[in-house]
C-alpha cells in the first residue's frame, strides 16, 4: 500500500483514471487557471471532477478561478500573516506568550505549506486543510481562536 502511494505520488498520470485521479484533476485545475484564471465562480474542476474540492483541494480551485496572480496574492497574504505572527512572538514580554505565539504561527505555517505542497504534487496527499479557506466550521473556529490568542498577546507589546 505504501509503495503504491509513493508510486502514484511520483507519477499520478500512470493511473490517471483510478489511483492518480485526484492528483491529476488537481494539476489540471491549477494548469487551466493560467495567469489570470477563468473567473471567480467559473471554475469547471469543482463540478464532480476534483474530489474534496471544498476541503483539501480548495487551493486548486482557487488557482483555476483566480489564476497564478490570485494564487500568488493569497500566498503573499499568508506569508504576511505568518511573518507578523513571528514578529509578535519575538516582541512578547514573557516566555509563555512567546512560545504560544510562535507555536500557533508555526502550526499555521506548516498547514499552509503542506496543503499547497499536496495540491501541487510536491508531497504525497496528507489530508491537511488550508487554514481559513477550507470548508469546516470547527476547524475555522479553532483557527480564529488561535489567531485571537496571538492578537491578545500583541496587545501587551510595548510601542517603541
XYZ file of N, CA, C and O in Angstrom:
640
model
N 0.825 -1.197 0.000
C 0.000 0.000 0.000
C 0.866 1.256 0.000
O 0.625 2.171 -0.761
N 1.865 1.264 0.858
C 2.755 2.421 0.928
C 3.536 2.623 -0.358
O 3.711 3.751 -0.826
N 3.991 1.523 -0.942
C 4.725 1.613 -2.207
C 3.825 2.142 -3.325
O 4.270 2.927 -4.169
N 2.539 1.743 -3.331
C 1.605 2.255 -4.334
C 1.371 3.749 -4.173
O 1.270 4.484 -5.161
N 1.292 4.183 -2.928
C 1.105 5.633 -2.690
C 2.309 6.434 -3.179
O 2.152 7.490 -3.774
N 3.492 5.939 -2.925
C 4.701 6.624 -3.387
C 4.776 6.606 -4.910
O 5.135 7.614 -5.536
N 4.410 5.483 -5.521
C 4.414 5.383 -6.980
C 3.424 6.364 -7.594
O 3.731 7.043 -8.573
N 2.238 6.489 -6.996
C 1.243 7.438 -7.503
C 1.669 8.888 -7.272
O 1.349 9.758 -8.054
N 2.390 9.106 -6.197
C 2.878 10.457 -5.927
C 3.931 10.857 -6.957
O 3.926 11.972 -7.456
N 4.820 9.927 -7.283
C 5.877 10.242 -8.239
C 5.322 10.495 -9.639
O 5.806 11.373 -10.342
N 4.344 9.714 -10.053
C 3.768 9.867 -11.384
C 2.286 9.517 -11.355
O 1.911 8.372 -11.604
N 1.417 10.486 -11.039
C -0.019 10.178 -10.961
C -0.644 9.874 -12.318
O -1.729 9.316 -12.389
N 0.048 10.191 -13.411
C -0.524 10.005 -14.740
C -0.477 8.548 -15.199
O -1.131 8.202 -16.189
N 0.260 7.670 -14.495
C 0.298 6.264 -14.920
C -1.026 5.556 -14.657
O -1.323 4.552 -15.298
N -1.813 6.093 -13.742
C -3.148 5.549 -13.478
C -4.091 6.720 -13.208
O -4.643 6.855 -12.121
N -4.252 7.564 -14.204
C -4.998 8.814 -14.044
C -6.501 8.607 -13.871
O -7.200 9.531 -13.461
N -6.994 7.420 -14.154
C -8.431 7.182 -14.027
C -8.811 6.503 -12.723
O -9.995 6.365 -12.427
N -7.835 6.061 -11.942
C -8.158 5.372 -10.695
C -7.352 5.945 -9.535
O -7.810 6.854 -8.852
N -6.164 5.447 -9.305
C -5.362 5.836 -8.145
C -4.874 7.289 -8.210
O -4.840 7.979 -7.205
N -4.485 7.742 -9.380
C -3.941 9.090 -9.512
C -4.963 10.126 -9.932
O -4.605 11.261 -10.269
N -6.243 9.764 -9.901
C -7.296 10.649 -10.412
C -7.320 12.000 -9.708
O -7.347 13.050 -10.357
N -7.310 11.973 -8.392
C -7.442 13.220 -7.637
C -6.266 14.155 -7.903
O -6.457 15.349 -8.107
N -5.063 13.642 -7.924
C -3.908 14.487 -8.154
C -3.878 15.015 -9.582
O -3.540 16.171 -9.820
N -4.250 14.179 -10.541
C -4.297 14.633 -11.936
C -5.319 15.746 -12.110
O -5.045 16.752 -12.789
N -6.486 15.605 -11.500
C -7.502 16.637 -11.605
C -7.047 17.929 -10.919
O -7.356 19.033 -11.362
N -6.302 17.792 -9.827
C -5.767 18.970 -9.147
C -4.783 19.708 -10.045
O -4.830 20.943 -10.159
N -3.900 18.963 -10.691
C -2.922 19.591 -11.579
C -3.585 20.191 -12.812
O -3.163 21.247 -13.298
N -4.641 19.559 -13.299
C -5.392 20.121 -14.427
C -6.045 21.436 -14.014
O -6.042 22.421 -14.767
N -6.600 21.472 -12.806
C -7.237 22.703 -12.312
C -6.223 23.833 -12.193
O -6.483 24.967 -12.603
N -5.069 23.533 -11.640
C -4.035 24.563 -11.481
C -3.571 25.051 -12.845
O -3.435 26.254 -13.078
N -3.352 24.119 -13.751
C -2.861 24.497 -15.076
C -3.878 25.247 -15.905
O -3.520 26.130 -16.689
N -5.153 24.920 -15.767
C -6.171 25.578 -16.586
C -6.467 27.001 -16.120
O -7.109 27.759 -16.836
N -5.981 27.366 -14.944
C -6.188 28.734 -14.473
C -5.360 29.755 -15.223
O -5.763 30.900 -15.390
N -4.190 29.346 -15.677
C -3.329 30.266 -16.414
C -2.846 31.420 -15.548
O -2.684 31.284 -14.332
N -2.631 32.546 -16.164
C -2.110 33.709 -15.453
C -3.183 34.438 -14.659
O -2.976 34.799 -13.505
N -4.357 34.620 -15.253
C -5.394 35.412 -14.595
C -6.607 34.600 -14.168
O -7.497 35.134 -13.517
N -6.683 33.339 -14.535
C -7.794 32.495 -14.111
C -8.987 32.575 -15.037
O -9.044 33.407 -15.945
N -9.950 31.722 -14.784
C -11.161 31.679 -15.608
C -12.265 32.553 -15.045
O -13.301 32.718 -15.675
N -12.069 33.109 -13.884
C -13.071 33.968 -13.263
C -13.602 33.354 -11.990
O -13.768 32.132 -11.901
N -13.877 34.210 -11.021
C -14.355 33.750 -9.719
C -15.708 33.070 -9.862
O -16.657 33.653 -10.394
N -15.788 31.818 -9.437
C -17.016 31.049 -9.523
C -17.220 30.349 -10.851
O -18.217 29.659 -11.044
N -16.296 30.514 -11.789
C -16.454 29.923 -13.117
C -15.553 28.720 -13.351
O -15.426 28.264 -14.473
N -14.949 28.211 -12.313
C -14.090 27.039 -12.449
C -14.897 25.804 -12.786
O -16.037 25.640 -12.354
N -14.298 24.909 -13.571
C -15.003 23.705 -14.017
C -14.623 22.470 -13.207
O -15.409 21.541 -13.118
N -13.442 22.423 -12.648
C -12.982 21.225 -11.963
C -13.777 20.921 -10.697
O -13.806 19.782 -10.257
N -14.402 21.907 -10.105
C -15.140 21.667 -8.865
C -16.477 20.967 -9.100
O -17.110 20.524 -8.159
N -16.882 20.835 -10.354
C -18.147 20.180 -10.670
C -17.921 18.691 -10.921
O -17.920 18.219 -12.045
N -17.731 17.940 -9.851
C -17.600 16.488 -9.837
C -16.364 15.951 -10.550
O -16.282 14.766 -10.821
N -15.405 16.793 -10.883
C -14.139 16.302 -11.428
C -13.106 16.142 -10.318
O -12.419 15.141 -10.238
N -12.980 17.146 -9.482
C -11.979 17.140 -8.416
C -12.630 16.725 -7.105
O -13.436 17.473 -6.539
N -12.300 15.532 -6.583
C -12.859 15.115 -5.289
C -12.322 15.989 -4.158
O -11.183 16.453 -4.203
N -13.122 16.197 -3.156
C -12.737 17.001 -1.990
C -12.292 18.407 -2.374
O -11.352 18.935 -1.818
N -12.988 19.001 -3.313
C -12.613 20.345 -3.772
C -12.882 21.421 -2.724
O -12.285 22.482 -2.770
N -13.754 21.172 -1.787
C -14.078 22.164 -0.770
C -13.216 22.027 0.483
O -13.239 22.900 1.340
N -12.442 20.970 0.598
C -11.613 20.748 1.783
C -10.132 20.811 1.443
O -9.518 21.848 1.484
N -9.576 19.670 1.120
C -8.132 19.552 0.939
C -7.632 20.226 -0.338
O -6.497 20.680 -0.385
N -8.451 20.295 -1.360
C -8.002 20.795 -2.653
C -8.648 22.131 -3.022
O -8.805 22.436 -4.197
N -8.966 22.930 -2.025
C -9.560 24.240 -2.293
C -8.568 25.166 -2.986
O -8.945 26.034 -3.767
N -7.278 24.981 -2.736
C -6.275 25.834 -3.382
C -6.212 25.558 -4.886
O -5.956 26.471 -5.669
N -6.486 24.331 -5.313
C -6.532 24.019 -6.750
C -7.668 24.779 -7.424
O -7.494 25.348 -8.504
N -8.822 24.782 -6.780
C -9.974 25.503 -7.326
C -9.675 27.008 -7.354
O -10.004 27.705 -8.322
N -9.028 27.501 -6.318
C -8.657 28.914 -6.270
C -7.686 29.252 -7.392
O -7.810 30.302 -8.033
N -6.723 28.386 -7.636
C -5.777 28.614 -8.729
C -6.481 28.620 -10.077
O -6.137 29.412 -10.958
N -7.455 27.739 -10.246
C -8.185 27.702 -11.515
C -9.006 28.970 -11.710
O -9.042 29.535 -12.795
N -9.657 29.431 -10.660
C -10.552 30.570 -10.797
C -9.827 31.918 -10.780
O -10.241 32.846 -11.463
N -8.759 32.032 -9.992
C -8.052 33.302 -9.870
C -6.721 33.327 -10.610
O -6.097 34.387 -10.715
N -6.253 32.186 -11.059
C -5.023 32.110 -11.821
C -3.787 32.251 -10.952
O -3.843 32.249 -9.723
N -2.655 32.361 -11.638
C -1.379 32.477 -10.941
C -1.322 33.738 -10.099
O -0.818 33.725 -8.973
N -1.856 34.827 -10.616
C -1.813 36.105 -9.886
C -2.624 36.011 -8.597
O -2.165 36.417 -7.528
N -3.826 35.465 -8.657
C -4.651 35.316 -7.461
C -4.036 34.377 -6.445
O -4.064 34.641 -5.238
N -3.455 33.270 -6.937
C -2.803 32.326 -6.022
C -1.593 32.976 -5.358
O -1.349 32.784 -4.166
N -0.837 33.767 -6.132
C 0.319 34.461 -5.566
C -0.111 35.470 -4.514
O 0.545 35.597 -3.463
N -1.193 36.163 -4.748
C -1.700 37.132 -3.761
C -2.094 36.410 -2.476
O -1.780 36.871 -1.371
N -2.770 35.283 -2.592
C -3.167 34.518 -1.402
C -1.944 34.039 -0.637
O -1.890 34.143 0.596
N -0.944 33.531 -1.344
C 0.269 33.071 -0.673
C 1.030 34.231 -0.034
O 1.609 34.075 1.050
N 1.023 35.389 -0.668
C 1.670 36.574 -0.073
C 0.935 36.996 1.196
O 1.563 37.346 2.205
N -0.390 36.945 1.172
C -1.162 37.288 2.372
C -0.891 36.305 3.509
O -0.760 36.708 4.668
N -0.804 35.013 3.179
C -0.441 34.027 4.199
C 0.959 34.300 4.734
O 1.202 34.204 5.944
N 1.893 34.634 3.850
C 3.266 34.920 4.286
C 3.295 36.138 5.203
O 4.008 36.145 6.221
N 2.513 37.154 4.878
C 2.448 38.345 5.735
C 1.865 38.004 7.103
O 2.361 38.484 8.131
N 0.831 37.167 7.136
C 0.228 36.745 8.396
C 1.230 35.950 9.236
O 1.353 36.172 10.447
N 1.965 35.063 8.598
C 2.952 34.253 9.312
C 4.096 35.116 9.822
O 4.518 34.991 10.982
N 4.594 36.007 8.982
C 5.680 36.896 9.422
C 5.233 37.793 10.571
O 5.986 38.032 11.520
N 4.017 38.282 10.504
C 3.503 39.121 11.593
C 3.346 38.305 12.873
O 3.615 38.809 13.974
N 2.924 37.060 12.754
C 2.823 36.206 13.933
C 4.168 35.985 14.595
O 4.290 36.042 15.821
N 5.203 35.758 13.781
C 6.545 35.604 14.355
C 7.066 36.922 14.932
O 7.764 36.929 15.936
N 6.726 38.031 14.298
C 7.136 39.335 14.832
C 6.502 39.564 16.200
O 7.162 40.023 17.132
N 5.221 39.234 16.312
C 4.532 39.358 17.602
C 5.192 38.445 18.628
O 5.421 38.845 19.779
N 5.519 37.220 18.230
C 6.158 36.280 19.164
C 7.499 36.824 19.648
O 7.817 36.734 20.841
N 8.275 37.386 18.750
C 9.594 37.904 19.138
C 9.517 39.116 20.060
O 10.447 39.380 20.820
N 8.423 39.853 20.013
C 8.288 41.060 20.822
C 7.405 40.873 22.052
O 7.033 41.854 22.705
N 7.056 39.621 22.362
C 6.256 39.359 23.563
C 7.071 39.653 24.819
O 8.296 39.531 24.830
N 6.368 39.998 25.883
C 7.027 40.371 27.138
C 7.528 39.178 27.941
O 8.504 39.278 28.660
N 6.858 38.058 27.871
C 7.276 36.905 28.675
C 7.446 35.661 27.815
O 7.013 35.597 26.676
N 8.093 34.666 28.363
C 8.444 33.452 27.635
C 7.195 32.662 27.230
O 7.145 32.110 26.142
N 6.188 32.607 28.093
C 4.980 31.848 27.776
C 4.286 32.422 26.546
O 3.908 31.686 25.633
N 4.111 33.735 26.498
C 3.473 34.363 25.339
C 4.285 34.128 24.076
O 3.730 33.890 23.001
N 5.611 34.190 24.204
C 6.479 33.925 23.060
C 6.256 32.515 22.526
O 6.098 32.315 21.319
N 6.242 31.539 23.418
C 6.095 30.149 22.995
C 4.715 29.874 22.390
O 4.600 29.157 21.395
N 3.679 30.463 22.981
C 2.326 30.260 22.449
C 2.199 30.878 21.062
O 1.706 30.246 20.120
N 2.655 32.115 20.906
C 2.558 32.788 19.602
C 3.409 32.098 18.544
O 2.971 31.917 17.399
N 4.610 31.703 18.920
C 5.477 31.010 17.964
C 4.880 29.661 17.581
O 4.931 29.256 16.408
N 4.294 28.943 18.529
C 3.687 27.651 18.245
C 2.478 27.766 17.334
O 2.339 26.994 16.379
N 1.614 28.709 17.616
C 0.420 28.905 16.785
C 0.812 29.328 15.379
O 0.265 28.838 14.386
N 1.781 30.225 15.275
C 2.219 30.678 13.960
C 2.894 29.552 13.184
O 2.691 29.414 11.981
N 3.674 28.732 13.860
C 4.314 27.591 13.207
C 3.269 26.589 12.733
O 3.382 26.037 11.625
N 2.250 26.350 13.537
C 1.161 25.456 13.141
C 0.492 25.965 11.872
O 0.255 25.206 10.926
N 0.201 27.252 11.815
C -0.413 27.859 10.641
C 0.507 27.734 9.433
O 0.069 27.360 8.334
N 1.789 28.015 9.617
C 2.748 27.964 8.514
C 2.876 26.548 7.960
O 2.923 26.353 6.734
N 2.930 25.558 8.837
C 3.067 24.167 8.389
C 1.815 23.730 7.629
O 1.900 23.055 6.602
N 0.642 24.116 8.125
C -0.593 23.753 7.435
C -0.655 24.359 6.047
O -1.040 23.689 5.087
N -0.291 25.633 5.923
C -0.314 26.280 4.607
C 0.677 25.596 3.672
O 0.348 25.265 2.526
N 1.909 25.384 4.162
C 2.916 24.752 3.314
C 2.484 23.360 2.866
O 2.597 23.020 1.676
N 2.004 22.543 3.790
C 1.624 21.177 3.430
C 0.451 21.141 2.461
O 0.431 20.340 1.525
N -0.541 22.007 2.654
C -1.683 21.997 1.749
C -1.259 22.396 0.340
O -1.634 21.749 -0.633
N -0.491 23.463 0.223
C -0.050 23.911 -1.099
C 0.880 22.873 -1.725
O 0.819 22.614 -2.930
N 1.719 22.236 -0.919
C 2.617 21.205 -1.439
C 1.835 19.985 -1.916
O 2.206 19.362 -2.923
N 0.746 19.642 -1.254
C -0.062 18.493 -1.676
C -0.767 18.787 -2.990
O -0.739 17.968 -3.906
N -1.405 19.935 -3.117
C -2.180 20.203 -4.331
C -1.277 20.428 -5.552
O -1.736 20.280 -6.681
N -0.017 20.755 -5.339
C 0.918 20.898 -6.456
C 1.765 19.648 -6.655
O 2.686 19.665 -7.466
N 1.483 18.575 -5.925
C 2.147 17.278 -6.008
C 3.617 17.347 -5.599
O 4.440 16.597 -6.088
N 3.947 18.247 -4.696
C 5.297 18.303 -4.155
C 5.509 17.218 -3.097
O 6.600 16.679 -2.974
N 4.456 16.908 -2.334
C 4.485 15.837 -1.341
C 3.243 14.963 -1.549
O 2.271 15.397 -2.150
N 3.257 13.724 -1.055
C 2.067 12.867 -1.189
C 0.872 13.439 -0.425
O 1.023 14.248 0.481
N -0.306 13.006 -0.795
C -1.538 13.500 -0.171
C -1.523 13.216 1.333
O -1.216 12.110 1.765
N -1.856 14.244 2.117
C -1.836 14.112 3.573
C -3.181 14.366 4.217
O -3.412 13.944 5.327
N -4.072 15.089 3.568
C -5.368 15.387 4.160
C -5.353 16.631 5.025
O -6.251 16.831 5.842
N -4.367 17.496 4.865
C -4.276 18.746 5.626
C -5.075 19.821 4.905
O -4.894 20.046 3.710
N -5.953 20.484 5.623
C -6.772 21.526 5.012
C -6.023 22.862 4.990
O -5.065 23.065 5.722
N -6.478 23.773 4.131
C -5.882 25.105 4.029
C -6.530 26.001 5.075
O -7.740 26.198 5.067
N -5.737 26.546 6.005
C -6.308 27.368 7.079
C -7.104 28.558 6.536
O -6.692 29.205 5.575
N -8.231 28.820 7.163
C -9.113 29.943 6.876
C -9.814 29.855 5.527
O -10.596 30.734 5.186
N -9.561 28.811 4.727
C -10.188 28.660 3.420
C -11.054 27.419 3.331
O -12.134 27.458 2.767
N -10.551 26.296 3.827
C -11.234 25.021 3.652
C -12.550 24.990 4.414
O -12.718 25.639 5.446
N -13.456 24.183 3.889
C -14.768 24.024 4.483
C -14.660 23.318 5.828
O -13.890 22.394 5.990
N -15.439 23.759 6.770
C -15.473 23.114 8.080
C -15.584 24.152 9.175
O -14.690 24.968 9.355
N -16.656 24.138 9.883
C -16.892 25.149 10.911
C -16.009 24.998 12.131
O -15.522 25.983 12.683
N -15.773 23.777 12.581
C -14.976 23.566 13.771
C -13.531 23.982 13.550
O -12.934 24.654 14.397
N -12.958 23.593 12.416
C -11.573 23.969 12.116
C -11.439 25.486 12.022
O -10.476 26.069 12.534
N -12.401 26.134 11.395
C -12.348 27.592 11.272
C -12.444 28.261 12.631
O -11.714 29.224 12.920
N -13.325 27.764 13.500
C -13.443 28.337 14.840
C -12.151 28.184 15.632
O -11.717 29.120 16.318
N -11.519 27.031 15.539
C -10.260 26.806 16.248
C -9.175 27.727 15.704
O -8.412 28.337 16.473
N -9.082 27.856 14.380
C -8.061 28.721 13.785
C -8.291 30.188 14.148
O -7.334 30.921 14.438
N -9.537 30.626 14.145
C -9.827 32.008 14.544
C -9.529 32.219 16.020
O -9.037 33.281 16.413
N -9.813 31.207 16.857
C -9.458 31.297 18.272
C -7.954 31.394 18.475
O -7.471 32.165 19.311
N -7.192 30.600 17.712
C -5.731 30.671 17.800
C -5.221 32.054 17.407
O -4.345 32.613 18.071
N -5.761 32.593 16.315
C -5.337 33.929 15.888
C -5.763 34.988 16.905
O -5.065 35.990 17.095
N -6.877 34.760 17.576
C -7.293 35.664 18.646
C -6.317 35.646 19.815
O -6.051 36.685 20.427
N -5.774 34.472 20.122
C -4.770 34.376 21.186
C -3.525 35.157 20.803
O -2.951 35.891 21.615
N -3.104 35.045 19.542
C -1.929 35.793 19.077
C -2.207 37.298 19.138
O -1.355 38.088 19.575
N -3.387 37.709 18.734
C -3.743 39.126 18.808
C -3.804 39.612 20.243
O -3.425 40.746 20.543
N -4.281 38.770 21.130
C -4.322 39.146 22.551
C -2.896 39.339 23.091
O -2.649 40.260 23.868
N -1.990 38.479 22.690
C -0.599 38.631 23.114
C 0.017 39.896 22.531
O 0.886 40.513 23.159
N -0.432 40.300 21.362
C 0.137 41.506 20.735
C -0.290 42.774 21.454
O 0.355 43.810 21.302
N -1.350 42.706 22.247
C -1.775 43.893 22.999
C -0.796 44.275 24.090
O -0.748 45.428 24.503
N 0.003 43.312 24.560
C 0.959 43.575 25.631
C 2.309 44.074 25.131
O 3.212 44.324 25.936
N 2.466 44.182 23.830
C 3.742 44.645 23.281
C 3.858 46.146 23.485
O 2.941 46.919 23.208
N 4.998 46.557 24.009
C 5.243 47.986 24.231
C 5.581 48.660 22.921
O 6.360 48.167 22.112
N 4.987 49.813 22.693
C 5.293 50.599 21.491
C 6.633 51.287 21.674
O 6.909 51.865 22.732
N 7.480 51.224 20.655
C 8.784 51.896 20.738
C 8.889 53.009 19.737
O 8.261 53.082 18.753
